[in-house]
C-alpha atoms as an extended CHARMM CRD file, in Angstrom:
* protein
*
        97  EXT
         1         1  UNK       CA              1.8170000000      -14.9000000000       -0.6240000000  PROA      1               0.0000000000
         2         2  UNK       CA             -1.6020000000      -14.2760000000       -2.1470000000  PROA      2               0.0000000000
         3         3  UNK       CA             -0.2330000000      -13.7790000000       -5.6540000000  PROA      3               0.0000000000
         4         4  UNK       CA              2.2870000000      -15.9520000000       -7.3930000000  PROA      4               0.0000000000
         5         5  UNK       CA              2.2680000000      -14.0340000000      -10.6670000000  PROA      5               0.0000000000
         6         6  UNK       CA              5.6860000000      -12.4030000000      -10.9610000000  PROA      6               0.0000000000
         7         7  UNK       CA              4.3240000000       -9.6260000000      -13.1960000000  PROA      7               0.0000000000
         8         8  UNK       CA              1.9190000000       -8.4930000000      -10.4710000000  PROA      8               0.0000000000
         9         9  UNK       CA              4.7080000000       -8.5890000000       -7.8990000000  PROA      9               0.0000000000
        10        10  UNK       CA              6.9090000000       -6.5020000000      -10.2060000000  PROA      10              0.0000000000
        11        11  UNK       CA              4.2370000000       -3.7980000000      -10.2840000000  PROA      11              0.0000000000
        12        12  UNK       CA              4.6990000000       -3.3360000000       -6.5610000000  PROA      12              0.0000000000
        13        13  UNK       CA              8.4070000000       -2.7100000000       -7.0820000000  PROA      13              0.0000000000
        14        14  UNK       CA              7.3190000000        0.6070000000       -8.6170000000  PROA      14              0.0000000000
        15        15  UNK       CA              5.6160000000        1.6200000000       -5.4040000000  PROA      15              0.0000000000
        16        16  UNK       CA              6.8990000000        4.6460000000       -3.5180000000  PROA      16              0.0000000000
        17        17  UNK       CA              4.3000000000        4.3760000000       -0.7680000000  PROA      17              0.0000000000
        18        18  UNK       CA              0.8100000000        2.9460000000       -1.0030000000  PROA      18              0.0000000000
        19        19  UNK       CA             -1.1320000000        2.2070000000        2.1450000000  PROA      19              0.0000000000
        20        20  UNK       CA             -4.6610000000        1.0730000000        2.9270000000  PROA      20              0.0000000000
        21        21  UNK       CA             -5.6470000000        2.5230000000        6.2870000000  PROA      21              0.0000000000
        22        22  UNK       CA             -8.5150000000        3.3830000000        8.5070000000  PROA      22              0.0000000000
        23        23  UNK       CA             -8.1910000000        6.9190000000        9.8560000000  PROA      23              0.0000000000
        24        24  UNK       CA             -7.1200000000        5.6030000000       13.2730000000  PROA      24              0.0000000000
        25        25  UNK       CA             -4.4930000000        3.2980000000       11.7910000000  PROA      25              0.0000000000
        26        26  UNK       CA             -3.2220000000        6.0680000000        9.5390000000  PROA      26              0.0000000000
        27        27  UNK       CA             -2.6920000000        8.3170000000       12.5730000000  PROA      27              0.0000000000
        28        28  UNK       CA             -0.8890000000        5.5280000000       14.4230000000  PROA      28              0.0000000000
        29        29  UNK       CA              1.2880000000        4.8390000000       11.4000000000  PROA      29              0.0000000000
        30        30  UNK       CA              2.1130000000        8.5450000000       11.0420000000  PROA      30              0.0000000000
        31        31  UNK       CA              3.3260000000        8.4940000000       14.6490000000  PROA      31              0.0000000000
        32        32  UNK       CA              5.8830000000        5.8230000000       13.7460000000  PROA      32              0.0000000000
        33        33  UNK       CA              6.6160000000        6.9400000000       10.1870000000  PROA      33              0.0000000000
        34        34  UNK       CA             10.3330000000        6.1360000000       10.4290000000  PROA      34              0.0000000000
        35        35  UNK       CA              9.6160000000        2.4130000000       10.7690000000  PROA      35              0.0000000000
        36        36  UNK       CA              9.4510000000        1.1110000000        7.1590000000  PROA      36              0.0000000000
        37        37  UNK       CA              7.2030000000       -1.8880000000        7.8010000000  PROA      37              0.0000000000
        38        38  UNK       CA              4.7010000000       -1.4560000000        4.9920000000  PROA      38              0.0000000000
        39        39  UNK       CA              6.1490000000        1.1420000000        2.7120000000  PROA      39              0.0000000000
        40        40  UNK       CA              8.9930000000        1.3440000000        0.2900000000  PROA      40              0.0000000000
        41        41  UNK       CA             10.6780000000        4.7200000000        0.2290000000  PROA      41              0.0000000000
        42        42  UNK       CA             12.8430000000        5.8050000000       -2.6520000000  PROA      42              0.0000000000
        43        43  UNK       CA             16.5490000000        5.0450000000       -2.0110000000  PROA      43              0.0000000000
        44        44  UNK       CA             15.6730000000        3.0500000000        1.0810000000  PROA      44              0.0000000000
        45        45  UNK       CA             15.7820000000       -0.7290000000        1.3060000000  PROA      45              0.0000000000
        46        46  UNK       CA             12.3380000000       -2.1570000000        2.2070000000  PROA      46              0.0000000000
        47        47  UNK       CA             12.0030000000       -4.9110000000        4.7620000000  PROA      47              0.0000000000
        48        48  UNK       CA             12.5580000000       -8.3490000000        3.2320000000  PROA      48              0.0000000000
        49        49  UNK       CA              8.9160000000       -9.4410000000        3.5740000000  PROA      49              0.0000000000
        50        50  UNK       CA              7.2180000000       -6.1350000000        2.7450000000  PROA      50              0.0000000000
        51        51  UNK       CA              5.2870000000       -7.4620000000       -0.2720000000  PROA      51              0.0000000000
        52        52  UNK       CA              3.9070000000      -10.4280000000        1.6440000000  PROA      52              0.0000000000
        53        53  UNK       CA              2.9770000000       -8.2160000000        4.5970000000  PROA      53              0.0000000000
        54        54  UNK       CA              1.3230000000       -5.7180000000        2.2560000000  PROA      54              0.0000000000
        55        55  UNK       CA             -0.9300000000       -8.3770000000        0.7260000000  PROA      55              0.0000000000
        56        56  UNK       CA             -1.5700000000      -10.4920000000        3.7950000000  PROA      56              0.0000000000
        57        57  UNK       CA             -2.1210000000       -7.7500000000        6.3660000000  PROA      57              0.0000000000
        58        58  UNK       CA             -2.7420000000       -4.3520000000        4.8370000000  PROA      58              0.0000000000
        59        59  UNK       CA             -5.0000000000       -5.1790000000        1.8850000000  PROA      59              0.0000000000
        60        60  UNK       CA             -7.3620000000       -7.1380000000        4.1330000000  PROA      60              0.0000000000
        61        61  UNK       CA             -8.2500000000       -3.9230000000        6.0040000000  PROA      61              0.0000000000
        62        62  UNK       CA            -11.3910000000       -2.3840000000        4.5240000000  PROA      62              0.0000000000
        63        63  UNK       CA            -10.5120000000        1.2650000000        4.4330000000  PROA      63              0.0000000000
        64        64  UNK       CA            -11.7230000000        4.6130000000        3.0980000000  PROA      64              0.0000000000
        65        65  UNK       CA             -8.5170000000        5.6170000000        1.3200000000  PROA      65              0.0000000000
        66        66  UNK       CA             -5.0260000000        4.9500000000        0.1370000000  PROA      66              0.0000000000
        67        67  UNK       CA             -2.7660000000        7.4040000000        1.9280000000  PROA      67              0.0000000000
        68        68  UNK       CA              0.7250000000        8.6670000000        1.3890000000  PROA      68              0.0000000000
        69        69  UNK       CA              3.0180000000       10.7410000000        3.5810000000  PROA      69              0.0000000000
        70        70  UNK       CA              5.4990000000       13.5750000000        3.1160000000  PROA      70              0.0000000000
        71        71  UNK       CA              5.4010000000       14.9400000000       -0.4370000000  PROA      71              0.0000000000
        72        72  UNK       CA              4.0040000000       11.8220000000       -2.0890000000  PROA      72              0.0000000000
        73        73  UNK       CA              0.6820000000       11.4750000000       -3.8410000000  PROA      73              0.0000000000
        74        74  UNK       CA             -2.6320000000       10.8740000000       -2.0760000000  PROA      74              0.0000000000
        75        75  UNK       CA             -5.1670000000        8.6390000000       -3.8040000000  PROA      75              0.0000000000
        76        76  UNK       CA             -8.7040000000        8.5360000000       -2.4090000000  PROA      76              0.0000000000
        77        77  UNK       CA            -11.0230000000        5.6470000000       -3.2290000000  PROA      77              0.0000000000
        78        78  UNK       CA            -14.5990000000        4.6380000000       -2.4490000000  PROA      78              0.0000000000
        79        79  UNK       CA            -14.8750000000        3.0390000000        0.9940000000  PROA      79              0.0000000000
        80        80  UNK       CA            -17.5540000000        0.6470000000       -0.2830000000  PROA      80              0.0000000000
        81        81  UNK       CA            -15.2150000000       -1.2010000000       -2.6620000000  PROA      81              0.0000000000
        82        82  UNK       CA            -14.7060000000       -4.9270000000       -2.1490000000  PROA      82              0.0000000000
        83        83  UNK       CA            -11.1930000000       -6.2370000000       -1.4720000000  PROA      83              0.0000000000
        84        84  UNK       CA            -10.8940000000       -7.3680000000       -5.1080000000  PROA      84              0.0000000000
        85        85  UNK       CA            -11.9140000000       -3.9060000000       -6.3020000000  PROA      85              0.0000000000
        86        86  UNK       CA             -9.4040000000       -2.3380000000       -3.8980000000  PROA      86              0.0000000000
        87        87  UNK       CA             -6.6590000000       -4.5100000000       -5.4240000000  PROA      87              0.0000000000
        88        88  UNK       CA             -7.7400000000       -3.5230000000       -8.9420000000  PROA      88              0.0000000000
        89        89  UNK       CA             -7.7060000000        0.1540000000       -7.9670000000  PROA      89              0.0000000000
        90        90  UNK       CA             -4.2750000000       -0.1860000000       -6.3650000000  PROA      90              0.0000000000
        91        91  UNK       CA             -2.8600000000       -1.8500000000       -9.4830000000  PROA      91              0.0000000000
        92        92  UNK       CA             -4.2870000000        0.9340000000      -11.6940000000  PROA      92              0.0000000000
        93        93  UNK       CA             -2.7620000000        3.5150000000       -9.3550000000  PROA      93              0.0000000000
        94        94  UNK       CA              0.6670000000        1.8670000000       -9.3770000000  PROA      94              0.0000000000
        95        95  UNK       CA              0.6220000000        1.5910000000      -13.1760000000  PROA      95              0.0000000000
        96        96  UNK       CA              0.0660000000        5.3670000000      -13.2960000000  PROA      96              0.0000000000
        97        97  UNK       CA              3.1170000000        6.1630000000      -11.1130000000  PROA      97              0.0000000000
């Protein structure tokens, strides 16, 4: 896992759904929305390795936005942000949930 700090990991327990996607990947993910690989839905058990997969796979994608589905919030960010800035933005967003 990229982060060992338990406090940072705990922040992600507050996540309803936060996803870094390119437009194409977002459309593909929407097509298989019922497969909870990267997101944690309220009252639904996430996959055992979802935090590790979020950091190791999803955050590495340079993307134009954080996207949510159904009735959840949508948070747009600057596509030119570095990966570190994307992580900072995601932490700020999660703290605001």
